[in-house]
Amino acid sequence: MTTPATPGAPATNRRQGDETVNIAGQLTAMAARTPDKPAVVWTAGRDTSGRARYDHVTFRELEQETDRYAHGLEAAGITRGTRTILFVPPGRDFFALVFALFKIGAVPVMVDPGIGRPQMRRCLSEVQGEAFIGVPLAHLFRTLYPGSFRSVRVAVTVGRRWGWGGLRLEDVRADPWQPYHPAPTRDTDAAAILFTSGSTGPAKGVLYEHGMFDAQVRYLRSHFGYSATEIDLPTFPLFALFDAALGMTAVIPDMDFTRPGSGAAHDHRADPRPRRHAHVRVAGAAGPGEPLRGGPRHHAAVPQARHIGRRPGPTGRSRADAHAARARRGSTHAIRRDRGAAG
């Protein structure tokens, strides 16, 4: 496994597929560099006065948790290339599971539940997932529509398991901790399948490669100036994963991510920690460098924010490469056709 020696450095001329890259190596590097820094902060309930209580996990703890889950999930049958449908809300388990799957070389499949049940059924049926990790409500959906999940052979419940069988997350968490050696994935190997929002048409699955993710991390550093001295308030859960790779603290807002405009409560007074950081970014979804709609309103809610904007789209070894890759694999039909390459 290799990671960029110089963060933000431009990619050298090389043949695609020649470099060994596993995007999980970025988290490992940050855990070694800033082990005691908070990696993820999330709402952990409310106190007696109704104010939010927060919990956090450090980079060292997150790295070790990914190792525990990687060992356990691999023993459960999730191996390199396994397409793993993931329905877990943002927080410690979400981060740990995604990076554990990256380490294994498995391919997490993530769909926005906000697209509605009919589109979810179509997307998940076409992607042919082989493993399913989710909260009880997600498993209930799986049992109600078994035709969309015929290919699933490993099921893991995050929370209480009812009558659908399979494993619980605590069953696969390996103890005691031992380091996990990531799969030697190539830069062109499949890393994840992420579905578009479906706001402008049917939701489409996009196959991302490890090299694309690695290049996007470097792009965020070099072109947008993201650094480990900052914290981020991501309003789109998948963007929060880049925070761990960038060494930034991700503060998960108390909101319904399936309905981002539903007016979920945010109280920046509830936690003084963001005020102690010199630079807070608030990132939403869509095109490179575009301001979020309603930016001034969001800035009023988070007065310490220094930047409110959208994260850039996927970036491979060059922006042209990334767009070409999206064009090649920008539909669930293409994903089905390339199923062998992903595995």
PDB file of C-alpha atoms in Angstrom, residues 38-159:
ATOM      1  CA  PRO A  38     -10.940  14.345  17.343  1.00  0.00           C
ATOM      2  CA  ALA A  39     -11.786  12.766  14.009  1.00  0.00           C
ATOM      3  CA  VAL A  40     -15.583  12.694  14.248  1.00  0.00           C
ATOM      4  CA  VAL A  41     -17.910  14.604  16.571  1.00  0.00           C
ATOM      5  CA  TRP A  42     -21.596  13.672  16.668  1.00  0.00           C
ATOM      6  CA  THR A  43     -24.736  14.347  18.675  1.00  0.00           C
ATOM      7  CA  ALA A  44     -25.114  11.792  21.461  1.00  0.00           C
ATOM      8  CA  GLY A  45     -28.486  12.828  22.845  1.00  0.00           C
ATOM      9  CA  ARG A  46     -29.769  15.759  24.862  1.00  0.00           C
ATOM     10  CA  ASP A  47     -29.228  16.912  28.415  1.00  0.00           C
ATOM     11  CA  THR A  48     -32.028  17.745  30.873  1.00  0.00           C
ATOM     12  CA  SER A  49     -32.291  21.277  29.478  1.00  0.00           C
ATOM     13  CA  GLY A  50     -32.705  19.983  25.928  1.00  0.00           C
ATOM     14  CA  ARG A  51     -29.273  21.062  24.716  1.00  0.00           C
ATOM     15  CA  ALA A  52     -27.314  18.675  22.525  1.00  0.00           C
ATOM     16  CA  ARG A  53     -24.689  16.417  24.095  1.00  0.00           C
ATOM     17  CA  TYR A  54     -21.739  15.439  21.938  1.00  0.00           C
ATOM     18  CA  ASP A  55     -19.363  12.509  21.765  1.00  0.00           C
ATOM     19  CA  HIS A  56     -16.278  12.041  19.627  1.00  0.00           C
ATOM     20  CA  VAL A  57     -13.704   9.534  18.449  1.00  0.00           C
ATOM     21  CA  THR A  58     -10.031  10.356  17.900  1.00  0.00           C
ATOM     22  CA  PHE A  59      -8.057   9.475  14.786  1.00  0.00           C
ATOM     23  CA  ARG A  60      -6.244   6.687  16.657  1.00  0.00           C
ATOM     24  CA  GLU A  61      -9.537   5.251  17.944  1.00  0.00           C
ATOM     25  CA  LEU A  62     -11.131   5.467  14.511  1.00  0.00           C
ATOM     26  CA  GLU A  63      -8.174   3.744  12.873  1.00  0.00           C
ATOM     27  CA  GLN A  64      -8.272   0.925  15.423  1.00  0.00           C
ATOM     28  CA  GLU A  65     -12.045   0.562  15.040  1.00  0.00           C
ATOM     29  CA  THR A  66     -11.650   0.162  11.281  1.00  0.00           C
ATOM     30  CA  ASP A  67      -9.093  -2.590  11.917  1.00  0.00           C
ATOM     31  CA  ARG A  68     -11.486  -4.403  14.274  1.00  0.00           C
ATOM     32  CA  TYR A  69     -14.315  -4.279  11.759  1.00  0.00           C
ATOM     33  CA  ALA A  70     -12.071  -5.211   8.826  1.00  0.00           C
ATOM     34  CA  HIS A  71     -10.938  -8.386  10.593  1.00  0.00           C
ATOM     35  CA  GLY A  72     -14.493  -9.292  11.602  1.00  0.00           C
ATOM     36  CA  LEU A  73     -16.187  -8.501   8.300  1.00  0.00           C
ATOM     37  CA  GLU A  74     -13.583 -10.466   6.375  1.00  0.00           C
ATOM     38  CA  ALA A  75     -14.128 -13.455   8.681  1.00  0.00           C
ATOM     39  CA  ALA A  76     -17.879 -13.106   8.067  1.00  0.00           C
ATOM     40  CA  GLY A  77     -17.356 -13.491   4.323  1.00  0.00           C
ATOM     41  CA  ILE A  78     -16.934  -9.928   3.069  1.00  0.00           C
ATOM     42  CA  THR A  79     -13.747 -10.052   1.039  1.00  0.00           C
ATOM     43  CA  ARG A  80     -11.984  -8.117  -1.682  1.00  0.00           C
ATOM     44  CA  GLY A  81     -14.445  -7.058  -4.379  1.00  0.00           C
ATOM     45  CA  THR A  82     -17.589  -7.842  -2.350  1.00  0.00           C
ATOM     46  CA  ARG A  83     -20.289  -5.313  -3.180  1.00  0.00           C
ATOM     47  CA  THR A  84     -21.594  -4.259   0.214  1.00  0.00           C
ATOM     48  CA  ILE A  85     -24.790  -2.232   0.539  1.00  0.00           C
ATOM     49  CA  LEU A  86     -24.431   0.160   3.464  1.00  0.00           C
ATOM     50  CA  PHE A  87     -27.305   1.890   5.275  1.00  0.00           C
ATOM     51  CA  VAL A  88     -25.833   3.377   8.449  1.00  0.00           C
ATOM     52  CA  PRO A  89     -26.409   6.963   9.674  1.00  0.00           C
ATOM     53  CA  PRO A  90     -23.400   9.316   9.901  1.00  0.00           C
ATOM     54  CA  GLY A  91     -21.348   8.807  13.050  1.00  0.00           C
ATOM     55  CA  ARG A  92     -18.624   6.576  14.439  1.00  0.00           C
ATOM     56  CA  ASP A  93     -19.932   3.324  12.969  1.00  0.00           C
ATOM     57  CA  PHE A  94     -20.470   4.875   9.530  1.00  0.00           C
ATOM     58  CA  PHE A  95     -16.873   6.106   9.319  1.00  0.00           C
ATOM     59  CA  ALA A  96     -15.401   2.917  10.773  1.00  0.00           C
ATOM     60  CA  LEU A  97     -17.377   0.605   8.497  1.00  0.00           C
ATOM     61  CA  VAL A  98     -16.651   2.486   5.277  1.00  0.00           C
ATOM     62  CA  PHE A  99     -12.906   2.611   5.917  1.00  0.00           C
ATOM     63  CA  ALA A 100     -12.953  -1.026   7.052  1.00  0.00           C
ATOM     64  CA  LEU A 101     -14.504  -1.980   3.716  1.00  0.00           C
ATOM     65  CA  PHE A 102     -11.865   0.100   1.910  1.00  0.00           C
ATOM     66  CA  LYS A 103      -9.136  -1.754   3.815  1.00  0.00           C
ATOM     67  CA  ILE A 104     -10.591  -5.126   2.865  1.00  0.00           C
ATOM     68  CA  GLY A 105     -10.852  -4.039  -0.749  1.00  0.00           C
ATOM     69  CA  ALA A 106     -14.619  -4.553  -0.662  1.00  0.00           C
ATOM     70  CA  VAL A 107     -16.852  -2.107  -2.542  1.00  0.00           C
ATOM     71  CA  PRO A 108     -19.343  -0.178  -0.381  1.00  0.00           C
ATOM     72  CA  VAL A 109     -22.583   0.693  -2.163  1.00  0.00           C
ATOM     73  CA  MET A 110     -24.368   3.791  -0.869  1.00  0.00           C
ATOM     74  CA  VAL A 111     -27.763   5.143  -1.887  1.00  0.00           C
ATOM     75  CA  ASP A 112     -29.505   8.218  -0.523  1.00  0.00           C
ATOM     76  CA  PRO A 113     -32.696   6.925   1.193  1.00  0.00           C
ATOM     77  CA  GLY A 114     -34.314  10.237   0.284  1.00  0.00           C
ATOM     78  CA  ILE A 115     -34.797   9.091  -3.326  1.00  0.00           C
ATOM     79  CA  GLY A 116     -37.831   7.042  -2.238  1.00  0.00           C
ATOM     80  CA  ARG A 117     -38.639   3.358  -2.095  1.00  0.00           C
ATOM     81  CA  PRO A 118     -39.326   2.693  -5.805  1.00  0.00           C
ATOM     82  CA  GLN A 119     -35.980   4.138  -6.903  1.00  0.00           C
ATOM     83  CA  MET A 120     -34.161   2.421  -4.043  1.00  0.00           C
ATOM     84  CA  ARG A 121     -35.581  -0.930  -5.067  1.00  0.00           C
ATOM     85  CA  ARG A 122     -34.540  -0.401  -8.681  1.00  0.00           C
ATOM     86  CA  CYS A 123     -31.017   0.772  -7.803  1.00  0.00           C
ATOM     87  CA  LEU A 124     -30.305  -1.967  -5.295  1.00  0.00           C
ATOM     88  CA  SER A 125     -31.716  -4.662  -7.554  1.00  0.00           C
ATOM     89  CA  GLU A 126     -29.478  -3.633 -10.440  1.00  0.00           C
ATOM     90  CA  VAL A 127     -26.311  -3.247  -8.367  1.00  0.00           C
ATOM     91  CA  GLN A 128     -26.541  -6.890  -7.188  1.00  0.00           C
ATOM     92  CA  GLY A 129     -25.051  -6.391  -3.738  1.00  0.00           C
ATOM     93  CA  GLU A 130     -23.535  -9.433  -2.080  1.00  0.00           C
ATOM     94  CA  ALA A 131     -23.531  -8.115   1.497  1.00  0.00           C
ATOM     95  CA  PHE A 132     -25.849  -5.816   3.425  1.00  0.00           C
ATOM     96  CA  ILE A 133     -24.912  -3.754   6.497  1.00  0.00           C
ATOM     97  CA  GLY A 134     -27.613  -1.559   7.931  1.00  0.00           C
ATOM     98  CA  VAL A 135     -29.748  -0.358  10.806  1.00  0.00           C
ATOM     99  CA  PRO A 136     -32.934  -2.306  11.666  1.00  0.00           C
ATOM    100  CA  LEU A 137     -35.166  -0.112   9.479  1.00  0.00           C
ATOM    101  CA  ALA A 138     -32.936  -0.835   6.486  1.00  0.00           C
ATOM    102  CA  HIS A 139     -33.138  -4.574   7.127  1.00  0.00           C
ATOM    103  CA  LEU A 140     -36.917  -4.291   7.404  1.00  0.00           C
ATOM    104  CA  PHE A 141     -36.895  -2.738   3.927  1.00  0.00           C
ATOM    105  CA  ARG A 142     -34.762  -5.662   2.751  1.00  0.00           C
ATOM    106  CA  THR A 143     -37.217  -8.217   4.115  1.00  0.00           C
ATOM    107  CA  LEU A 144     -40.222  -6.400   2.630  1.00  0.00           C
ATOM    108  CA  TYR A 145     -38.684  -6.408  -0.856  1.00  0.00           C
ATOM    109  CA  PRO A 146     -36.625  -9.606  -1.036  1.00  0.00           C
ATOM    110  CA  GLY A 147     -36.569  -9.579  -4.835  1.00  0.00           C
ATOM    111  CA  SER A 148     -34.168  -6.647  -4.808  1.00  0.00           C
ATOM    112  CA  PHE A 149     -31.708  -8.467  -2.545  1.00  0.00           C
ATOM    113  CA  ARG A 150     -31.535 -12.013  -3.923  1.00  0.00           C
ATOM    114  CA  SER A 151     -27.771 -11.762  -4.337  1.00  0.00           C
ATOM    115  CA  VAL A 152     -27.105 -10.826  -0.683  1.00  0.00           C
ATOM    116  CA  ARG A 153     -25.321 -13.632   1.194  1.00  0.00           C
ATOM    117  CA  VAL A 154     -23.948 -11.757   4.244  1.00  0.00           C
ATOM    118  CA  ALA A 155     -26.196  -9.593   6.432  1.00  0.00           C
ATOM    119  CA  VAL A 156     -25.036  -7.491   9.396  1.00  0.00           C
ATOM    120  CA  THR A 157     -27.407  -5.493  11.598  1.00  0.00           C
ATOM    121  CA  VAL A 158     -26.237  -2.271  13.245  1.00  0.00           C
ATOM    122  CA  GLY A 159     -28.497  -2.242  16.292  1.00  0.00           C
TER     123      GLY A 159
END
